[in-house]
Amino acid sequence: MAYAITQTCCNDASCVSVCPVNCIHPTPDEPEFGTTDMLYIDPKACIDCGACADACPVDAVFPVDRLRGPDTVFGDLNRDWFRDHPNDHAWGRPSFPRSLPGELGALRIAVVGTGPSAGYTAQELLRSTSAEITMIDRLPVTGGLLRHGVAPDHQSTKRIAESFASVFHDPRLRMHLNVEIGADVTHRELAEHHHAVVYAVGAAADRRLGIPGEDLPGSLPATAFVGWYNADPTVPGDAVELSAERVVVVGNGNVAVDIARILLTDPDRLAATDIADHALAALRGSRVREVVLLARRGPEQAAWTRAEFLALRQLPGVEVVVEDHPEVRAAIEGAVSAEEAGPDTATPPTGSRAALLAGLPLVPYDGAAEPGAGRRIVLRFLSAPVELSGDGRVEALTVERTTLVDGDRVEATGEQDVLRAGLVVRSIGHRGVPVPGLPFDERTGTVAHRGGRVVDPATGQPLPGTYVVGWAKRGPSGGIGANRACARETVDALLDDAAARVLPVPETGRADFDRLVRRRRPDAVGLKELRAVDRAERERGAAEGRPRVKLATVSELLAAGRRR
């Protein structure tokens, strides 16, 4: 019986490299890899060896005959992908591990950040070189978006953090947490103590709607809402109020879907996860019964992945409906017709978002009325936010109808209506923030670079020994696994520069940087303190039958670290 990849696929392609018959696609060498929702196993070519399941860091690969409940659909999805993307499974060009000439000695490399892109970068460096790594993070705990971005009911996705555990505990790696570049240590000082510095700082800001009333209480960015339920110590425990019956989430990507799902999931199910205690308490007392997902474009342009949306449709006790609209209805019917016609049509079935809406109720929707009985998610397409209003806090959102011109361009129709809502969350994307001492591209919201090498925009020349990886490099796109290939590109650039002997040579030793950090930030957190925090959270979780109970403030994290 063949294996199949399921919803929790992280796209880091660990499975691809171990498959003896090359039947897992798209591979990192194929053009679809950067845009695919997930990877797929060809059931006709699979030899049932199980190597992919053993290699998967998020436990997403199972024999088809062991799939149960909502996961059974993934057997068909894996098979259908190869129906629409025929492949002879020929081997591509082999790749070999990088290495450096022995006479260069051990490089000292700083990695700023501890999220997925930082983890993959350190992993690649430790595997291919004798480098000594220094990891730095502004928070007193590691993980980045793995800890503070992945939804708590996606515990299997968080298992990828376990693959980084050996990286963080490697004897060649030192850690300085609760240290902020630009405030505690400058980029120049960091560069003076290392041959190279790699910035893996993500995209910490949110994009704004740019409409009146956006700053009213009750209007939140998705970054704050997600951080709130994930115990991000930079987000207060009382940041979210759930006293309204209707919540509007502006956006239709995976984060928007996560927020809708968490808002309407039975809190008893979430009680078995690592959700923040304050969020769990708020959800137990929540009055929210309806969540509206608002999208400027049509269903075919939806940004959620197929796997995430299929999971949303399976949410117990929650009805998912689509607001009836002529263009939306036409898009769904067109997608279904294309699916019935087969793979030779312009829109392959496995790439269609609109086809996934077939079978959902198409209902008229009045956002000015009170929500009906029960819990439901309303998908409202072709609607753009115009204004938030309310007496001291959000009470309503004015929206304007849009239409698609030439299949993609959005135009306003002038038709407006009002949705009554006590909470509006904008989930329209992240944006990078400038790193003190580095050039920043305001247009893209990324660190100015070329192939991972940070460059001076005025001259176009690389800044010696300075690199970037992850969302700070490519913008807020791609899931966790996309950072693996991104890190490899940046590390390749760094190793090319090392081999060409163009990296700066630090005049100080490793201990000198350690002393600098201790002097500037006496409460910096190292590996011993991090272990103590991890132990404390796991012990608290074990007492409640949960994977861990997160410490939600900087003071709590520092106190737990001191009790080592």
Coordinates of C-alpha atoms in Angstrom, one line a residue:
M1 CA 0.0 0.0 0.0
A2 CA 1.4 3.4 -1.0
Y3 CA 2.1 6.3 1.4
A4 CA 0.4 9.7 1.2
I5 CA 1.4 13.1 2.5
T6 CA -1.3 14.8 4.7
Q7 CA -2.3 18.3 5.9
T8 CA 0.6 18.9 8.1
C9 CA 3.2 18.8 5.3
C10 CA 5.9 21.4 6.0
N11 CA 7.4 21.4 2.5
D12 CA 11.0 21.2 3.7
A13 CA 11.6 18.3 1.4
S14 CA 13.3 16.0 3.9
C15 CA 11.2 13.2 2.4
V16 CA 12.4 13.9 -1.1
S17 CA 16.0 13.3 -0.3
V18 CA 15.4 9.9 1.2
C19 CA 12.9 8.5 -1.4
P20 CA 14.8 5.6 -3.2
V21 CA 12.5 5.9 -6.3
N22 CA 12.2 9.7 -6.5
C23 CA 8.4 9.5 -6.4
I24 CA 7.8 12.6 -4.2
H25 CA 7.2 15.8 -6.1
P26 CA 7.6 18.7 -6.6
T27 CA 11.2 18.5 -5.6
P28 CA 13.2 21.6 -4.8
D29 CA 14.7 21.5 -8.3
E30 CA 11.2 21.7 -10.0
P31 CA 9.4 25.0 -10.7
E32 CA 6.3 24.2 -8.8
F33 CA 8.2 23.7 -5.5
G34 CA 8.0 27.4 -4.6
T35 CA 4.3 27.7 -5.0
T36 CA 2.8 24.3 -4.2
D37 CA 0.6 23.9 -1.1
M38 CA 2.3 20.6 -0.2
L39 CA 4.3 17.7 -1.6
Y40 CA 2.7 14.6 -3.0
I41 CA 3.6 10.9 -3.3
D42 CA 2.8 9.1 -6.6
P43 CA 0.9 5.9 -5.5
K44 CA 1.8 4.1 -8.7
A45 CA 5.6 4.6 -8.1
C46 CA 5.7 4.3 -4.3
I47 CA 7.4 1.1 -3.2
D48 CA 6.0 1.3 0.4
C49 CA 9.4 1.5 2.0
G50 CA 8.4 4.0 4.6
A51 CA 11.7 6.1 4.4
C52 CA 9.7 9.3 3.8
A53 CA 7.6 8.7 7.0
D54 CA 10.8 8.2 9.0
A55 CA 12.3 11.4 7.6
C56 CA 9.3 13.6 7.9
P57 CA 9.9 16.1 10.7
V58 CA 6.2 16.9 11.3
D59 CA 4.7 13.3 11.1
A60 CA 2.7 14.1 7.9
V61 CA 3.3 10.9 6.0
F62 CA 1.1 7.8 6.5
P63 CA 0.2 4.6 4.6
V64 CA -3.0 5.3 2.6
D65 CA -4.8 2.4 4.3
R66 CA -4.1 4.0 7.7
L67 CA -5.7 7.3 6.9
R68 CA -8.8 8.0 9.0
G69 CA -11.6 10.5 9.2
P70 CA -10.9 13.8 7.4
D71 CA -7.4 12.6 6.4
T72 CA -8.8 10.1 4.0
V73 CA -9.1 12.8 1.4
F74 CA -5.4 13.0 1.1
G75 CA -5.1 9.7 -0.5
D76 CA -7.1 11.1 -3.4
L77 CA -5.2 14.4 -3.4
N78 CA -1.9 12.7 -3.7
R79 CA -3.1 10.5 -6.6
D80 CA -4.9 13.3 -8.4
W81 CA -1.9 15.6 -8.3
F82 CA 0.0 13.2 -10.5
R83 CA -3.0 12.8 -12.8
D84 CA -2.7 16.5 -13.5
H85 CA 1.1 16.7 -13.3
P86 CA 2.5 13.5 -15.0
N87 CA 6.1 12.7 -14.0
D88 CA 8.5 10.0 -15.1
H89 CA 10.4 10.4 -11.7
A90 CA 13.7 10.8 -13.5
W91 CA 16.5 11.8 -11.2
G92 CA 17.6 15.5 -11.4
R93 CA 21.2 16.8 -11.1
P94 CA 22.7 15.4 -7.9
S95 CA 23.8 17.9 -5.2
F96 CA 26.7 17.4 -2.9
P97 CA 27.4 18.8 0.6
R98 CA 29.6 21.9 0.6
S99 CA 32.9 22.0 2.4
L100 CA 35.7 24.5 2.9
P101 CA 39.5 24.2 2.4
G102 CA 41.0 23.0 5.7
E103 CA 43.5 25.8 5.9
L104 CA 40.7 28.4 6.4
G105 CA 40.2 27.1 9.9
A106 CA 37.0 27.4 11.9
L107 CA 34.8 30.3 10.9
R108 CA 32.9 32.2 13.6
I109 CA 29.4 33.0 12.3
A110 CA 26.6 34.8 14.0
V111 CA 23.0 34.0 13.2
V112 CA 20.5 36.6 14.4
G113 CA 17.1 34.9 15.1
T114 CA 16.1 31.5 16.3
G115 CA 13.1 30.7 14.1
P116 CA 12.9 28.2 11.2
S117 CA 15.1 30.1 8.8
A118 CA 17.8 30.6 11.5
G119 CA 17.5 26.9 12.5
Y120 CA 18.0 25.7 8.9
T121 CA 20.9 28.1 8.5
A122 CA 22.7 26.8 11.6
Q123 CA 21.9 23.2 10.7
E124 CA 23.4 23.7 7.2
L125 CA 26.5 25.3 8.6
L126 CA 27.1 22.8 11.3
R127 CA 26.7 19.9 8.8
S128 CA 28.9 21.2 6.1
T129 CA 31.6 23.2 8.0
S130 CA 33.6 23.2 11.3
A131 CA 32.1 26.7 12.0
E132 CA 31.4 28.0 15.5
I133 CA 27.9 29.5 15.6
T134 CA 26.6 32.2 17.8
M135 CA 22.8 32.5 17.8
I136 CA 21.1 35.7 19.1
D137 CA 17.4 36.5 19.7
R138 CA 15.6 39.5 21.1
L139 CA 13.3 37.2 23.1
P140 CA 14.4 35.1 26.0
V141 CA 13.1 31.9 24.3
T142 CA 13.8 30.3 20.9
G143 CA 11.5 29.3 18.1
G144 CA 10.3 32.4 16.3
L145 CA 7.2 31.6 14.3
L146 CA 7.4 28.0 15.3
R147 CA 6.6 28.9 18.8
H148 CA 4.6 32.1 18.3
G149 CA 3.0 31.7 14.9
V150 CA 1.9 28.1 14.3
A151 CA -1.6 27.6 15.6
P152 CA -1.8 25.6 18.9
D153 CA -4.1 22.9 17.3
H154 CA -1.3 22.2 14.8
Q155 CA 0.9 20.4 17.3
S156 CA 2.3 18.0 14.6
T157 CA 3.6 21.0 12.7
K158 CA 5.5 22.2 15.8
R159 CA 7.4 18.9 15.9
I160 CA 9.8 20.4 13.4
A161 CA 11.2 22.2 16.3
E162 CA 12.5 18.9 17.6
S163 CA 14.7 18.6 14.5
F164 CA 16.4 21.9 15.6
A165 CA 16.9 20.7 19.2
S166 CA 20.2 18.9 18.2
V167 CA 21.3 22.1 16.5
F168 CA 20.7 24.3 19.5
H169 CA 22.5 21.8 21.7
D170 CA 25.5 21.4 19.4
P171 CA 28.8 22.1 21.4
R172 CA 29.9 24.4 18.6
L173 CA 26.9 26.6 19.1
R174 CA 26.4 29.3 21.7
M175 CA 23.2 31.1 22.4
H176 CA 22.6 34.7 23.6
L177 CA 18.8 35.3 24.1
N178 CA 17.0 38.4 25.4
V179 CA 19.6 40.4 23.4
E180 CA 18.5 42.9 20.8
I181 CA 20.6 44.0 17.9
G182 CA 20.7 47.8 17.6
A183 CA 19.8 48.3 21.3
D184 CA 22.2 46.0 23.2
V185 CA 24.7 45.2 20.5
T186 CA 25.2 47.0 17.2
H187 CA 25.6 45.4 13.8
R188 CA 29.1 46.8 13.7
E189 CA 30.1 45.2 17.0
L190 CA 28.6 41.9 15.9
A191 CA 30.5 42.0 12.6
E192 CA 33.7 42.9 14.4
H193 CA 33.6 39.6 16.4
H194 CA 32.6 37.2 13.6
H195 CA 33.7 36.3 10.1
A196 CA 30.1 36.6 8.9
V197 CA 26.6 37.6 10.3
V198 CA 23.4 36.0 8.9
Y199 CA 20.2 37.9 9.7
A200 CA 17.1 35.6 10.1
V201 CA 14.8 38.2 11.7
G202 CA 11.6 37.5 9.8
A203 CA 8.9 40.1 9.1
A204 CA 7.7 41.4 12.5
A205 CA 5.3 44.1 11.4
D206 CA 1.8 43.9 9.8
R207 CA 0.4 45.5 6.7
R208 CA -2.2 48.1 7.3
L209 CA -5.6 48.6 5.6
G210 CA -5.2 52.4 5.4
I211 CA -8.8 53.1 6.2
P212 CA -10.5 55.4 8.7
G213 CA -11.1 53.9 12.1
E214 CA -8.3 51.3 11.8
D215 CA -6.8 52.3 15.1
L216 CA -10.0 52.0 17.1
P217 CA -9.9 49.5 20.1
G218 CA -11.3 46.2 18.7
S219 CA -9.2 46.6 15.5
L220 CA -6.2 44.3 15.6
P221 CA -3.5 43.0 13.3
A222 CA -3.2 39.3 12.9
T223 CA 0.3 39.4 14.3
A224 CA -1.2 40.5 17.7
F225 CA -4.1 38.0 17.6
V226 CA -1.8 35.1 16.8
G227 CA 0.8 36.2 19.3
W228 CA -2.0 36.5 21.9
Y229 CA -3.1 32.8 21.6
N230 CA 0.5 31.6 21.3
A231 CA 1.8 33.3 24.5
D232 CA 4.1 35.7 22.7
P233 CA 5.6 37.7 25.5
T234 CA 5.4 41.0 23.5
V235 CA 1.6 40.7 23.3
P236 CA -0.4 41.4 26.5
G237 CA -2.7 38.7 27.8
D238 CA -5.7 41.1 27.6
A239 CA -5.0 42.2 24.0
V240 CA -8.1 40.5 22.7
E241 CA -11.7 40.9 23.9
L242 CA -14.3 38.3 22.8
S243 CA -17.5 39.9 24.0
A244 CA -19.1 40.4 20.5
E245 CA -21.0 37.7 18.6
R246 CA -19.5 38.5 15.2
V247 CA -15.8 38.8 14.3
V248 CA -14.6 39.9 10.8
V249 CA -11.2 38.7 9.6
V250 CA -10.0 40.7 6.7
G251 CA -7.9 38.3 4.5
N252 CA -8.2 34.8 3.1
G253 CA -4.8 33.2 3.7
N254 CA -3.8 30.5 6.1
V255 CA -3.4 32.9 9.0
A256 CA -7.0 34.1 8.5
V257 CA -8.2 30.5 8.4
D258 CA -6.2 29.8 11.6
I259 CA -7.8 32.7 13.4
A260 CA -11.4 31.7 12.3
R261 CA -10.8 28.1 13.4
I262 CA -9.4 29.0 16.8
L263 CA -12.2 31.4 17.5
L264 CA -14.8 28.7 16.9
T265 CA -13.1 25.5 18.1
D266 CA -14.5 23.9 21.2
P267 CA -12.2 25.2 24.0
D268 CA -12.1 21.7 25.5
R269 CA -10.2 20.5 22.4
L270 CA -7.8 23.4 22.6
A271 CA -7.2 22.6 26.3
A272 CA -5.1 19.6 25.1
T273 CA -2.7 21.9 23.2
D274 CA 0.0 24.5 24.2
I275 CA -2.4 27.5 23.7
A276 CA -1.8 30.4 26.1
D277 CA -3.7 30.0 29.4
H278 CA -5.1 33.6 29.1
A279 CA -6.4 32.8 25.6
L280 CA -8.0 29.5 26.6
A281 CA -9.7 31.3 29.5
A282 CA -11.0 34.0 27.1
L283 CA -12.2 31.5 24.6
R284 CA -14.1 29.6 27.3
G285 CA -16.0 32.8 28.0
S286 CA -16.3 33.9 24.4
R287 CA -19.6 35.1 22.9
V288 CA -18.3 34.8 19.3
R289 CA -20.7 32.7 17.2
E290 CA -19.9 33.9 13.7
V291 CA -16.6 34.7 11.9
V292 CA -16.7 36.4 8.5
L293 CA -13.6 35.9 6.3
L294 CA -13.6 39.0 4.0
A295 CA -11.7 38.9 0.6
R296 CA -11.3 41.6 -2.0
R297 CA -10.9 39.0 -4.8
G298 CA -12.9 35.9 -5.8
P299 CA -12.6 32.3 -4.6
E300 CA -10.1 31.3 -7.3
Q301 CA -7.6 33.9 -5.9
A302 CA -8.0 32.6 -2.3
A303 CA -4.6 32.4 -0.6
W304 CA -5.3 29.6 1.8
T305 CA -3.9 26.2 1.0
R306 CA -6.1 23.3 0.1
A307 CA -5.1 21.3 3.1
E308 CA -5.9 24.1 5.6
F309 CA -9.3 24.8 4.0
L310 CA -10.2 21.1 4.0
A311 CA -9.5 21.1 7.7
L312 CA -11.7 24.1 8.2
R313 CA -14.6 22.3 6.5
Q314 CA -14.2 19.5 9.0
L315 CA -14.4 21.6 12.2
P316 CA -16.9 19.9 14.5
G317 CA -20.1 21.9 15.2
V318 CA -19.2 24.7 12.8
E319 CA -21.1 25.4 9.6
V320 CA -19.1 26.9 6.7
V321 CA -21.1 28.8 4.2
V322 CA -20.4 31.0 1.2
E323 CA -22.2 34.3 0.7
D324 CA -24.2 34.0 -2.5
H325 CA -23.0 36.4 -5.3
P326 CA -23.3 36.0 -9.1
E327 CA -19.5 36.2 -9.7
V328 CA -18.8 33.8 -6.9
R329 CA -21.4 31.3 -8.1
A330 CA -20.0 31.5 -11.6
A331 CA -16.5 30.9 -10.4
I332 CA -17.5 27.8 -8.4
E333 CA -19.6 26.4 -11.3
G334 CA -16.7 27.0 -13.7
A335 CA -14.2 25.3 -11.5
V336 CA -16.5 22.3 -11.1
S337 CA -16.9 22.1 -14.9
A338 CA -13.1 22.2 -15.4
E339 CA -12.7 19.4 -12.9
E340 CA -15.3 17.3 -14.7
A341 CA -13.6 18.0 -18.0
G342 CA -10.3 16.6 -16.8
P343 CA -6.6 17.8 -16.6
D344 CA -6.4 19.2 -20.1
T345 CA -8.4 22.3 -19.1
A346 CA -6.8 25.7 -18.4
T347 CA -7.3 25.3 -14.6
P348 CA -6.1 21.9 -13.3
P349 CA -8.4 20.5 -10.7
T350 CA -5.7 20.2 -8.1
G351 CA -4.9 23.9 -8.4
S352 CA -8.4 25.2 -8.1
R353 CA -9.6 27.0 -5.0
A354 CA -13.1 27.6 -6.2
A355 CA -13.7 23.9 -6.8
L356 CA -13.2 23.3 -3.0
L357 CA -16.3 25.5 -2.3
A358 CA -18.6 23.2 -4.3
G359 CA -21.1 21.6 -1.9
L360 CA -20.9 24.4 0.6
P361 CA -24.2 26.3 1.1
L362 CA -24.5 29.5 -0.9
V363 CA -26.5 31.8 1.2
P364 CA -27.7 35.4 1.1
Y365 CA -26.0 37.4 3.9
D366 CA -27.0 40.4 5.9
G367 CA -24.2 41.6 8.0
A368 CA -26.3 44.2 9.7
A369 CA -28.5 41.6 11.3
E370 CA -27.6 39.6 14.4
P371 CA -25.8 36.3 13.8
G372 CA -28.1 33.3 13.6
A373 CA -28.1 30.3 16.0
G374 CA -25.1 28.0 16.1
R375 CA -21.5 28.6 15.1
R376 CA -20.6 29.4 11.5
I377 CA -17.9 30.7 9.2
V378 CA -19.0 33.0 6.4
L379 CA -16.8 33.2 3.3
R380 CA -17.5 36.6 1.8
F381 CA -15.6 37.3 -1.5
L382 CA -15.4 40.4 -3.6
S383 CA -15.7 42.8 -0.7
A384 CA -13.2 45.4 0.4
P385 CA -13.1 47.2 3.8
V386 CA -13.8 50.9 3.6
E387 CA -14.2 52.2 7.2
L388 CA -14.3 51.0 10.8
S389 CA -16.7 52.9 13.0
G390 CA -17.9 52.8 16.6
D391 CA -18.4 54.8 19.8
G392 CA -15.0 54.4 21.4
R393 CA -14.3 50.9 19.9
V394 CA -15.2 49.0 16.8
E395 CA -18.9 48.3 16.3
A396 CA -19.2 48.1 12.5
L397 CA -17.2 47.7 9.3
T398 CA -18.3 49.3 6.1
V399 CA -17.4 47.3 3.0
E400 CA -17.6 48.0 -0.7
R401 CA -18.4 45.4 -3.4
T402 CA -15.6 44.7 -5.9
T403 CA -15.5 43.0 -9.2
L404 CA -12.7 41.2 -11.1
V405 CA -11.8 42.7 -14.5
D406 CA -9.9 40.6 -17.0
G407 CA -10.0 37.8 -14.5
D408 CA -7.6 39.4 -11.9
R409 CA -7.7 43.2 -11.6
V410 CA -10.0 44.4 -8.7
E411 CA -12.3 47.3 -9.3
A412 CA -14.7 48.9 -6.8
T413 CA -18.4 48.9 -7.8
G414 CA -19.5 51.7 -5.5
E415 CA -22.0 49.4 -3.8
Q416 CA -21.6 49.5 0.0
D417 CA -23.1 47.8 3.1
V418 CA -22.3 47.5 6.8
L419 CA -21.2 44.5 8.8
R420 CA -21.9 44.8 12.6
A421 CA -18.8 43.4 14.4
G422 CA -17.2 44.0 17.8
L423 CA -13.8 42.7 16.6
V424 CA -12.0 43.2 13.3
V425 CA -8.7 41.4 12.6
R426 CA -6.7 42.4 9.6
S427 CA -4.8 39.4 8.2
I428 CA -3.4 40.9 5.0
G429 CA 0.2 40.0 5.4
H430 CA 3.4 40.7 7.3
R431 CA 6.0 43.2 6.6
G432 CA 9.7 43.4 7.5
V433 CA 11.1 46.1 9.7
P434 CA 14.5 47.8 9.3
V435 CA 17.5 46.3 11.1
P436 CA 19.7 49.1 12.6
G437 CA 22.9 49.2 10.6
L438 CA 21.6 47.4 7.5
P439 CA 20.1 48.8 4.2
F440 CA 16.4 48.3 3.9
D441 CA 14.2 48.2 0.8
E442 CA 11.0 50.1 1.8
R443 CA 9.2 48.9 -1.4
T444 CA 9.6 45.2 -0.6
G445 CA 9.9 45.5 3.2
T446 CA 13.1 43.3 3.1
V447 CA 16.8 43.7 3.8
A448 CA 18.4 44.8 0.5
H449 CA 20.3 41.8 -0.8
R450 CA 21.3 39.8 -3.9
G451 CA 21.1 36.0 -3.5
G452 CA 21.4 36.3 0.3
R453 CA 24.3 38.7 0.3
V454 CA 23.3 42.1 1.8
V455 CA 24.2 44.8 -0.6
D456 CA 24.6 48.6 -0.4
P457 CA 21.8 50.0 -2.6
A458 CA 23.9 53.0 -3.5
T459 CA 26.7 51.0 -5.1
G460 CA 25.1 47.6 -5.5
Q461 CA 28.2 46.0 -3.8
P462 CA 27.9 43.3 -1.1
L463 CA 28.5 44.4 2.5
P464 CA 31.4 42.1 3.5
G465 CA 30.4 39.2 5.7
T466 CA 26.7 40.2 5.9
Y467 CA 23.9 37.9 4.8
V468 CA 20.1 37.5 5.1
V469 CA 17.7 34.6 5.1
G470 CA 14.0 33.8 5.4
W471 CA 11.2 36.4 5.3
A472 CA 13.7 39.2 5.9
K473 CA 15.3 38.1 2.6
R474 CA 12.4 37.0 0.3
G475 CA 9.4 38.7 2.0
P476 CA 6.6 37.1 4.0
S477 CA 5.9 34.2 1.6
G478 CA 6.3 30.4 1.9
G479 CA 5.8 28.1 4.8
I480 CA 8.2 26.7 7.3
G481 CA 9.8 24.3 4.9
A482 CA 10.5 26.9 2.3
N483 CA 13.2 28.2 4.6
R484 CA 15.3 25.2 4.0
A485 CA 16.1 25.9 0.4
C486 CA 16.3 29.6 1.2
A487 CA 18.9 28.9 3.9
R488 CA 20.9 26.7 1.6
E489 CA 21.2 29.5 -1.0
T490 CA 22.4 31.9 1.6
V491 CA 24.9 29.5 3.1
D492 CA 26.2 28.7 -0.4
A493 CA 26.9 32.4 -0.9
L494 CA 28.6 32.6 2.5
L495 CA 30.8 29.5 1.7
D496 CA 31.6 30.9 -1.7
D497 CA 32.8 34.1 -0.1
A498 CA 34.8 32.1 2.5
A499 CA 36.5 30.0 -0.2
A500 CA 37.3 33.2 -2.1
R501 CA 38.8 34.6 1.1
V502 CA 36.7 37.8 1.0
L503 CA 35.2 37.4 4.5
P504 CA 36.5 39.9 7.1
V505 CA 38.8 38.3 9.8
P506 CA 37.8 39.2 13.4
E507 CA 40.5 40.6 15.6
T508 CA 38.9 39.4 18.8
G509 CA 38.1 35.9 20.1
R510 CA 34.8 34.2 20.9
A511 CA 35.1 34.9 24.6
D512 CA 35.4 38.6 23.9
F513 CA 31.9 38.7 22.4
D514 CA 30.5 36.7 25.3
R515 CA 32.0 39.3 27.7
L516 CA 30.5 42.1 25.7
V517 CA 27.0 40.5 25.9
R518 CA 27.3 40.0 29.6
R519 CA 28.3 43.6 30.1
R520 CA 25.6 45.0 28.0
R521 CA 22.8 42.6 28.9
P522 CA 23.4 40.9 32.3
D523 CA 20.0 39.1 32.0
A524 CA 20.9 37.5 28.7
V525 CA 19.7 33.9 28.4
G526 CA 21.9 31.1 27.5
L527 CA 21.4 27.4 26.8
K528 CA 21.3 26.4 30.5
E529 CA 18.5 28.9 31.1
L530 CA 16.7 27.9 28.0
R531 CA 16.7 24.3 29.1
A532 CA 15.3 25.3 32.5
V533 CA 12.5 27.2 30.7
D534 CA 11.7 24.2 28.5
R535 CA 11.7 21.9 31.6
A536 CA 9.4 24.2 33.5
E537 CA 6.9 24.5 30.7
R538 CA 6.8 20.8 30.1
E539 CA 6.4 20.0 33.8
R540 CA 3.5 22.4 33.9
G541 CA 2.0 20.8 30.8
A542 CA 2.4 17.2 32.2
A543 CA 0.4 18.2 35.3
E544 CA -2.5 19.2 33.0
G545 CA -2.2 16.6 30.3
R546 CA -0.8 19.1 27.8
P547 CA 2.4 19.1 25.7
R548 CA 3.5 22.3 27.6
V549 CA 2.0 25.3 29.4
K550 CA 3.8 28.3 28.0
L551 CA 5.2 31.1 30.2
A552 CA 3.6 34.2 28.7
T553 CA 5.7 37.1 29.9
V554 CA 9.4 38.0 29.8
S555 CA 9.6 38.2 33.6
E556 CA 8.2 34.6 33.9
L557 CA 10.6 33.3 31.3
L558 CA 13.6 34.9 33.0
A559 CA 12.5 33.7 36.4
A560 CA 12.1 30.1 35.2
G561 CA 15.6 30.3 33.6
R562 CA 17.1 31.4 36.9
R563 CA 15.6 28.4 38.6
R564 CA 17.8 26.0 36.6

